[in-house]
Every structure is written in structure tokens, then in C-alpha cells.
mmCIF file of C-alpha atoms in Angstrom:
data_model
loop_
_atom_site.group_PDB
_atom_site.id
_atom_site.type_symbol
_atom_site.label_atom_id
_atom_site.label_comp_id
_atom_site.label_asym_id
_atom_site.label_seq_id
_atom_site.Cartn_x
_atom_site.Cartn_y
_atom_site.Cartn_z
ATOM 1 C CA UNK A 216 27.789 -45.582 16.002
ATOM 2 C CA UNK A 217 28.822 -42.136 17.355
ATOM 3 C CA UNK A 218 30.001 -41.951 20.935
ATOM 4 C CA UNK A 219 27.295 -40.671 23.290
ATOM 5 C CA UNK A 220 27.597 -37.237 24.799
ATOM 6 C CA UNK A 221 27.890 -37.840 28.541
ATOM 7 C CA UNK A 222 27.270 -35.548 31.492
ATOM 8 C CA UNK A 223 28.909 -36.815 34.679
ATOM 9 C CA UNK A 224 27.663 -36.043 38.197
ATOM 10 C CA UNK A 225 29.103 -37.361 41.446
ATOM 11 C CA UNK A 226 28.421 -37.362 45.158
ATOM 12 C CA UNK A 227 30.871 -35.347 47.298
ATOM 13 C CA UNK A 228 32.613 -38.420 48.760
ATOM 14 C CA UNK A 229 36.277 -38.719 47.674
ATOM 15 C CA UNK A 230 35.884 -42.057 45.871
ATOM 16 C CA UNK A 231 33.098 -40.638 43.703
ATOM 17 C CA UNK A 232 34.975 -37.408 43.016
ATOM 18 C CA UNK A 233 38.055 -39.368 41.914
ATOM 19 C CA UNK A 234 35.933 -41.424 39.531
ATOM 20 C CA UNK A 235 34.368 -38.230 38.184
ATOM 21 C CA UNK A 236 37.746 -36.710 37.305
ATOM 22 C CA UNK A 237 39.017 -39.898 35.658
ATOM 23 C CA UNK A 238 35.887 -40.589 33.612
ATOM 24 C CA UNK A 239 35.432 -36.980 32.536
ATOM 25 C CA UNK A 240 39.050 -36.895 31.334
ATOM 26 C CA UNK A 241 38.579 -40.118 29.377
ATOM 27 C CA UNK A 242 35.168 -39.445 27.818
ATOM 28 C CA UNK A 243 34.534 -35.716 28.022
ATOM 29 C CA UNK A 244 31.882 -34.043 30.114
ATOM 30 C CA UNK A 245 29.128 -32.000 28.469
ATOM 31 C CA UNK A 246 26.501 -29.789 30.166
ATOM 32 C CA UNK A 247 23.462 -31.792 31.239
ATOM 33 C CA UNK A 248 21.010 -30.174 28.746
ATOM 34 C CA UNK A 249 23.318 -31.271 25.884
ATOM 35 C CA UNK A 250 23.852 -34.848 27.101
ATOM 36 C CA UNK A 251 22.576 -38.053 25.525
ATOM 37 C CA UNK A 252 22.984 -39.748 28.905
ATOM 38 C CA UNK A 253 23.777 -38.684 32.469
ATOM 39 C CA UNK A 254 26.178 -40.879 34.437
ATOM 40 C CA UNK A 255 25.724 -40.631 38.214
ATOM 41 C CA UNK A 256 28.586 -41.728 40.489
ATOM 42 C CA UNK A 257 27.614 -42.432 44.081
ATOM 43 C CA UNK A 258 25.117 -44.464 46.058
ATOM 44 C CA UNK A 259 21.355 -44.880 45.995
ATOM 45 C CA UNK A 260 20.740 -41.609 47.845
ATOM 46 C CA UNK A 261 22.745 -39.681 45.287
ATOM 47 C CA UNK A 262 20.959 -41.507 42.468
ATOM 48 C CA UNK A 263 17.615 -40.332 43.857
ATOM 49 C CA UNK A 264 18.944 -36.763 44.033
ATOM 50 C CA UNK A 265 20.114 -37.002 40.427
ATOM 51 C CA UNK A 266 16.794 -38.348 39.177
ATOM 52 C CA UNK A 267 14.918 -35.531 40.913
ATOM 53 C CA UNK A 268 17.352 -32.898 39.647
ATOM 54 C CA UNK A 269 17.190 -34.070 36.017
ATOM 55 C CA UNK A 270 13.504 -34.942 35.734
ATOM 56 C CA UNK A 271 12.919 -32.115 33.244
ATOM 57 C CA UNK A 272 15.579 -33.511 30.904
ATOM 58 C CA UNK A 273 14.982 -36.261 28.355
ATOM 59 C CA UNK A 274 18.357 -37.955 28.901
ATOM 60 C CA UNK A 275 18.294 -41.243 30.847
ATOM 61 C CA UNK A 276 20.454 -41.735 33.942
ATOM 62 C CA UNK A 277 23.036 -44.514 34.252
ATOM 63 C CA UNK A 278 24.369 -44.986 37.772
ATOM 64 C CA UNK A 279 27.707 -46.494 38.773
ATOM 65 C CA UNK A 280 28.097 -47.497 42.386
ATOM 66 C CA UNK A 281 30.535 -45.454 44.442
ATOM 67 C CA UNK A 282 28.390 -45.836 47.579
ATOM 68 C CA UNK A 283 27.309 -48.804 49.681
ATOM 69 C CA UNK A 284 24.210 -50.803 48.676
ATOM 70 C CA UNK A 285 23.783 -49.441 45.173
ATOM 71 C CA UNK A 286 20.405 -51.010 44.458
ATOM 72 C CA UNK A 287 19.697 -48.444 41.743
ATOM 73 C CA UNK A 288 23.275 -48.470 40.477
ATOM 74 C CA UNK A 289 25.395 -50.543 38.123
ATOM 75 C CA UNK A 290 28.742 -52.029 39.085
ATOM 76 C CA UNK A 291 31.596 -49.561 38.879
ATOM 77 C CA UNK A 292 33.746 -50.546 35.902
ATOM 78 C CA UNK A 293 35.434 -47.570 34.255
ATOM 79 C CA UNK A 294 36.477 -49.487 31.126
ATOM 80 C CA UNK A 295 34.351 -49.608 27.953
ATOM 81 C CA UNK A 296 31.771 -47.151 29.275
ATOM 82 C CA UNK A 297 30.391 -46.191 25.805
ATOM 83 C CA UNK A 298 29.807 -49.867 24.975
ATOM 84 C CA UNK A 299 28.048 -50.427 28.304
ATOM 85 C CA UNK A 300 25.819 -47.431 27.725
ATOM 86 C CA UNK A 301 24.954 -48.680 24.227
ATOM 87 C CA UNK A 302 23.977 -52.124 25.583
ATOM 88 C CA UNK A 303 22.115 -50.843 28.660
ATOM 89 C CA UNK A 304 18.427 -51.618 29.163
ATOM 90 C CA UNK A 305 15.987 -48.898 30.191
ATOM 91 C CA UNK A 306 13.475 -48.942 33.024
ATOM 92 C CA UNK A 307 10.855 -46.187 33.311
ATOM 93 C CA UNK A 308 9.347 -45.360 36.697
ATOM 94 C CA UNK A 309 6.851 -42.753 37.866
ATOM 95 C CA UNK A 310 7.286 -40.948 41.193
ATOM 96 C CA UNK A 311 4.731 -40.313 43.903
ATOM 97 C CA UNK A 312 3.326 -36.843 44.477
ATOM 98 C CA UNK A 313 2.788 -35.709 48.077
ATOM 99 C CA UNK A 314 0.692 -32.739 49.160
ATOM 100 C CA UNK A 315 0.946 -32.139 52.905
ATOM 101 C CA UNK A 316 -1.017 -29.635 55.007
ATOM 102 C CA UNK A 317 0.653 -28.358 58.174
ATOM 103 C CA UNK A 318 -0.896 -27.005 61.364
ATOM 104 C CA UNK A 319 -0.204 -23.405 60.319
ATOM 105 C CA UNK A 320 -2.269 -23.837 57.148
ATOM 106 C CA UNK A 321 0.677 -24.139 54.747
ATOM 107 C CA UNK A 322 0.574 -26.594 51.829
ATOM 108 C CA UNK A 323 3.789 -28.399 50.918
ATOM 109 C CA UNK A 324 4.367 -30.449 47.773
ATOM 110 C CA UNK A 325 7.137 -32.909 46.993
ATOM 111 C CA UNK A 326 7.904 -35.867 44.766
ATOM 112 C CA UNK A 327 9.202 -39.265 45.868
ATOM 113 C CA UNK A 328 10.692 -42.018 43.732
ATOM 114 C CA UNK A 329 10.869 -44.512 46.609
ATOM 115 C CA UNK A 330 8.191 -43.701 49.164
ATOM 116 C CA UNK A 331 6.249 -41.099 51.102
ATOM 117 C CA UNK A 332 6.297 -41.702 54.855
ATOM 118 C CA UNK A 333 4.339 -40.275 57.757
ATOM 119 C CA UNK A 334 6.274 -40.660 60.996
ATOM 120 C CA UNK A 335 5.618 -39.832 64.607
ATOM 121 C CA UNK A 336 7.585 -36.738 65.661
ATOM 122 C CA UNK A 337 7.135 -36.994 69.421
ATOM 123 C CA UNK A 338 7.272 -39.534 72.252
ATOM 124 C CA UNK A 339 3.765 -40.892 71.645
ATOM 125 C CA UNK A 340 2.563 -43.113 68.828
ATOM 126 C CA UNK A 341 0.913 -41.470 65.842
ATOM 127 C CA UNK A 342 -2.798 -41.870 65.220
ATOM 128 C CA UNK A 343 -3.712 -41.823 61.527
ATOM 129 C CA UNK A 344 -6.999 -41.991 59.661
ATOM 130 C CA UNK A 345 -6.669 -43.573 56.183
ATOM 131 C CA UNK A 346 -8.856 -42.741 53.191
ATOM 132 C CA UNK A 347 -8.407 -44.270 49.731
ATOM 133 C CA UNK A 348 -10.049 -42.626 46.715
ATOM 134 C CA UNK A 349 -12.346 -40.671 49.016
ATOM 135 C CA UNK A 350 -13.533 -43.752 50.921
ATOM 136 C CA UNK A 351 -12.646 -44.163 54.589
ATOM 137 C CA UNK A 352 -10.715 -47.411 54.931
ATOM 138 C CA UNK A 353 -9.324 -47.208 58.473
ATOM 139 C CA UNK A 354 -10.771 -45.030 61.203
ATOM 140 C CA UNK A 355 -7.674 -45.148 63.375
ATOM 141 C CA UNK A 356 -4.217 -46.640 62.899
ATOM 142 C CA UNK A 357 -2.000 -46.354 65.986
ATOM 143 C CA UNK A 358 1.603 -46.753 64.890
ATOM 144 C CA UNK A 359 5.073 -45.286 64.637
ATOM 145 C CA UNK A 360 4.192 -44.322 61.094
ATOM 146 C CA UNK A 361 2.934 -45.436 57.694
ATOM 147 C CA UNK A 362 4.210 -45.170 54.143
ATOM 148 C CA UNK A 363 3.182 -45.522 50.531
ATOM 149 C CA UNK A 364 5.882 -47.099 48.341
ATOM 150 C CA UNK A 365 6.381 -47.498 44.608
ATOM 151 C CA UNK A 366 7.619 -50.778 43.112
ATOM 152 C CA UNK A 367 11.080 -49.199 42.687
ATOM 153 C CA UNK A 368 11.107 -48.215 46.367
ATOM 154 C CA UNK A 369 9.517 -51.367 47.722
ATOM 155 C CA UNK A 370 12.896 -52.900 48.706
ATOM 156 C CA UNK A 371 13.930 -49.812 50.681
ATOM 157 C CA UNK A 372 12.186 -48.499 53.826
ATOM 158 C CA UNK A 373 9.036 -50.414 52.883
ATOM 159 C CA UNK A 374 10.807 -53.778 52.974
ATOM 160 C CA UNK A 375 12.527 -52.940 56.263
ATOM 161 C CA UNK A 376 9.056 -52.274 57.687
ATOM 162 C CA UNK A 377 7.992 -55.771 56.495
ATOM 163 C CA UNK A 378 6.110 -54.468 53.475
ATOM 164 C CA UNK A 379 5.903 -56.507 50.251
ATOM 165 C CA UNK A 380 8.380 -56.349 47.381
ATOM 166 C CA UNK A 381 6.511 -55.237 44.259
ATOM 167 C CA UNK A 382 7.519 -56.285 40.735
ATOM 168 C CA UNK A 383 8.721 -53.469 38.501
ATOM 169 C CA UNK A 384 6.041 -52.644 35.948
ATOM 170 C CA UNK A 385 3.207 -53.679 38.253
ATOM 171 C CA UNK A 386 0.485 -51.044 38.579
ATOM 172 C CA UNK A 387 0.484 -51.406 42.352
ATOM 173 C CA UNK A 388 1.492 -49.344 45.386
ATOM 174 C CA UNK A 389 2.284 -50.688 48.845
ATOM 175 C CA UNK A 390 0.678 -49.138 51.928
ATOM 176 C CA UNK A 391 2.692 -50.278 54.939
ATOM 177 C CA UNK A 392 2.584 -49.460 58.655
ATOM 178 C CA UNK A 393 5.608 -49.143 60.920
ATOM 179 C CA UNK A 394 5.185 -50.836 64.291
ATOM 180 C CA UNK A 395 1.387 -50.966 64.140
ATOM 181 C CA UNK A 396 -0.148 -51.148 67.628
ATOM 182 C CA UNK A 397 -3.848 -50.917 66.713
ATOM 183 C CA UNK A 398 -4.939 -52.819 64.697
ATOM 184 C CA UNK A 399 -2.307 -55.086 66.196
ATOM 185 C CA UNK A 400 0.339 -56.039 63.615
ATOM 186 C CA UNK A 401 -1.718 -54.733 60.710
ATOM 187 C CA UNK A 402 -0.022 -56.042 57.546
ATOM 188 C CA UNK A 403 -0.857 -53.102 55.291
ATOM 189 C CA UNK A 404 -2.480 -53.141 51.855
ATOM 190 C CA UNK A 405 -1.764 -53.349 48.143
ATOM 191 C CA UNK A 406 -3.438 -50.573 46.179
ATOM 192 C CA UNK A 407 -3.877 -49.795 42.471
ATOM 193 C CA UNK A 408 -1.272 -47.404 41.127
ATOM 194 C CA UNK A 409 -4.033 -44.906 40.316
ATOM 195 C CA UNK A 410 -5.224 -44.800 43.956
ATOM 196 C CA UNK A 411 -5.181 -41.555 45.929
ATOM 197 C CA UNK A 412 -4.238 -42.169 49.568
ATOM 198 C CA UNK A 413 -5.008 -39.612 52.251
ATOM 199 C CA UNK A 414 -3.705 -39.667 55.814
ATOM 200 C CA UNK A 415 -5.360 -37.458 58.442
ATOM 201 C CA UNK A 416 -3.489 -37.015 61.711
ATOM 202 C CA UNK A 417 -5.661 -37.510 64.769
ATOM 203 C CA UNK A 418 -4.785 -35.136 67.621
ATOM 204 C CA UNK A 419 -1.724 -33.598 65.915
ATOM 205 C CA UNK A 420 -0.947 -31.300 68.841
ATOM 206 C CA UNK A 421 -0.551 -34.145 71.334
ATOM 207 C CA UNK A 422 0.783 -36.615 68.756
ATOM 208 C CA UNK A 423 2.826 -34.614 66.199
ATOM 209 C CA UNK A 424 3.624 -36.205 62.844
ATOM 210 C CA UNK A 425 6.114 -35.386 60.106
ATOM 211 C CA UNK A 426 5.933 -36.342 56.433
ATOM 212 C CA UNK A 427 8.925 -37.311 54.321
ATOM 213 C CA UNK A 428 9.206 -37.706 50.533
ATOM 214 C CA UNK A 429 12.621 -39.045 49.516
ATOM 215 C CA UNK A 430 14.334 -36.910 52.146
ATOM 216 C CA UNK A 431 12.140 -33.817 51.786
ATOM 217 C CA UNK A 432 10.649 -33.489 55.273
ATOM 218 C CA UNK A 433 7.645 -31.513 56.484
ATOM 219 C CA UNK A 434 6.914 -31.176 60.199
ATOM 220 C CA UNK A 435 3.630 -30.624 62.067
ATOM 221 C CA UNK A 436 1.553 -32.300 59.379
ATOM 222 C CA UNK A 437 -2.201 -32.537 59.887
ATOM 223 C CA UNK A 438 -2.972 -34.318 56.595
ATOM 224 C CA UNK A 439 -1.185 -35.655 53.528
ATOM 225 C CA UNK A 440 -2.446 -36.826 50.162
ATOM 226 C CA UNK A 441 -0.334 -39.180 48.039
ATOM 227 C CA UNK A 442 -0.782 -40.366 44.469
ATOM 228 C CA UNK A 443 1.297 -41.566 41.545
ATOM 229 C CA UNK A 444 2.468 -38.869 39.125
ATOM 230 C CA UNK A 445 2.212 -40.339 35.597
ATOM 231 C CA UNK A 446 3.316 -37.145 33.826
ATOM 232 C CA UNK A 447 6.867 -37.540 35.185
ATOM 233 C CA UNK A 448 8.924 -40.402 33.756
ATOM 234 C CA UNK A 449 12.307 -41.269 35.229
ATOM 235 C CA UNK A 450 14.440 -43.189 32.719
ATOM 236 C CA UNK A 451 17.069 -45.400 34.377
ATOM 237 C CA UNK A 452 19.651 -47.511 32.525
ATOM 238 C CA UNK A 453 20.947 -50.872 33.730
ATOM 239 C CA UNK A 454 23.474 -53.348 32.401
ATOM 240 C CA UNK A 455 21.792 -56.310 30.614
ATOM 241 C CA UNK A 456 20.499 -58.903 33.074
ATOM 242 C CA UNK A 457 20.880 -56.577 36.049
ATOM 243 C CA UNK A 458 17.765 -54.391 35.779
ATOM 244 C CA UNK A 459 15.335 -53.572 38.543
ATOM 245 C CA UNK A 460 13.144 -56.600 37.852
ATOM 246 C CA UNK A 461 16.069 -58.993 38.336
ATOM 247 C CA UNK A 462 17.213 -57.113 41.421
ATOM 248 C CA UNK A 463 13.756 -57.233 42.988
ATOM 249 C CA UNK A 464 13.552 -60.987 42.446
ATOM 250 C CA UNK A 465 17.086 -61.535 43.744
ATOM 251 C CA UNK A 466 16.405 -59.472 46.858
ATOM 252 C CA UNK A 467 13.621 -61.866 47.878
ATOM 253 C CA UNK A 468 16.021 -64.788 47.969
ATOM 254 C CA UNK A 469 18.844 -63.015 49.787
#
């Protein structure tokens, strides 16, 4: 079959830039709108940037790890790249949409592939009111913060905050608290993927809160609404037997 047209992108670190030059010389490097596949060279953070930057394109993204953890990446092996791309298996994930209102009345929107977090931005704990699908579920959560995570992001910040690992393909979101003080050690909740989660900040002047969606941060938040965005589909390629489902299972036995 014809060789795929590849667009290479790389993080600014030297090891990724070296790989970019070598792979582009060996396989060619077409503009992203003309590519059959986009190959991202870097770590998980760069992979998230690439997915966000190419979400309007139909081409899937195949990552090769030139970073540290590389949960969303494949092993870096420069040989036989066209054959690896041909054999790769595709995972499709939907991001979260965040709409945050700040104290000055401004609305901010952002997308998150991993999670949307609300975090205290001052010396005192945050106080959050939680509503799900228009129904008040928690009058007051006193905590360092809370997040909503997708299955793809459930092994990231969510897992570090003792949230559950969610199987890829499950129509579930994780709602997890960071350092919950009241209710003491609240364990969070599993919600349907279609759920709309709203956080209202109680006393935002005394207890300021920031919101973060995959690195896009908004300060002085008074409320934030989070929901899955089904109209955006991120296509990610993995080597056979090393897809997100296998990685999520493996992570639980590490």
C-alpha cells in the first residue's frame, strides 16, 4: 500500500528536535492539513498540546515518547515507522468543555482531554458547592480542590488525588476531591459521561479559586460548568497490544 503522508511535530527539547530532523529526512514531512497521520515527538504534555492544536483536522495522531512517562505515547523506535503506522490501533476520546465565570463577570471557555480542576488560589481551603444536572448534590465541600476527569485522564492528576482509574470506552466521568476536609475524606463520585457538573465557589473573595483545563488556567473563578464535548473526537494511534485500555489495566497493577 502507498506510504502515508506524515506531518511531524516535536517538543522543543533537544532529544525531540533531533528525532524530528532524522525522521523528517527519512520519511518526508508534509504540512499538517495534507497529512494522513501526525507523528508527535515528546512527552504526554506535548501530546496534549498536539491533540488540541490538531482537533480540527481529520488525521489521527501517533505519539513517540521523547519525554518521561509517555502514557499517551508509543515507544520511540525510528525504524519501520510506515509499517508501525499501518498496524496501529485507533482510540477515539472526547474532551471536556469548561465554561468558567470570573469575579469581573468574564466568561472563559477551554477544552480538556485529561481533566478540569478547581484549585484553591490562596492560603485557605476552597469551599465549593456541587450541582450535577441542575440538582444540588453537595452544599459545601471544603478542600484544596476538585476535578472532573475523563477515562483517558483518569491515571493522571485524578489518580494522584486517589480518584478511580476508568476503563477507556466507559461512558463515565470521575469527580474527585483533593485533600477533602469536609466531608472528611470524601471519596468523590462516578458520573455518567453526559452529566453536567457545576462548581460554585463559596466566598470567593476570602477563599479565591482558580480553574485549570489541561494547562489553560483561569483565576478568580466564581463558578465553572463542565461537561463532555461529543462533537470533538480526538483520534490517537497506538501500537498493537499497547493501547489505552491495556495501559489503564497495567497501571492498576504497577
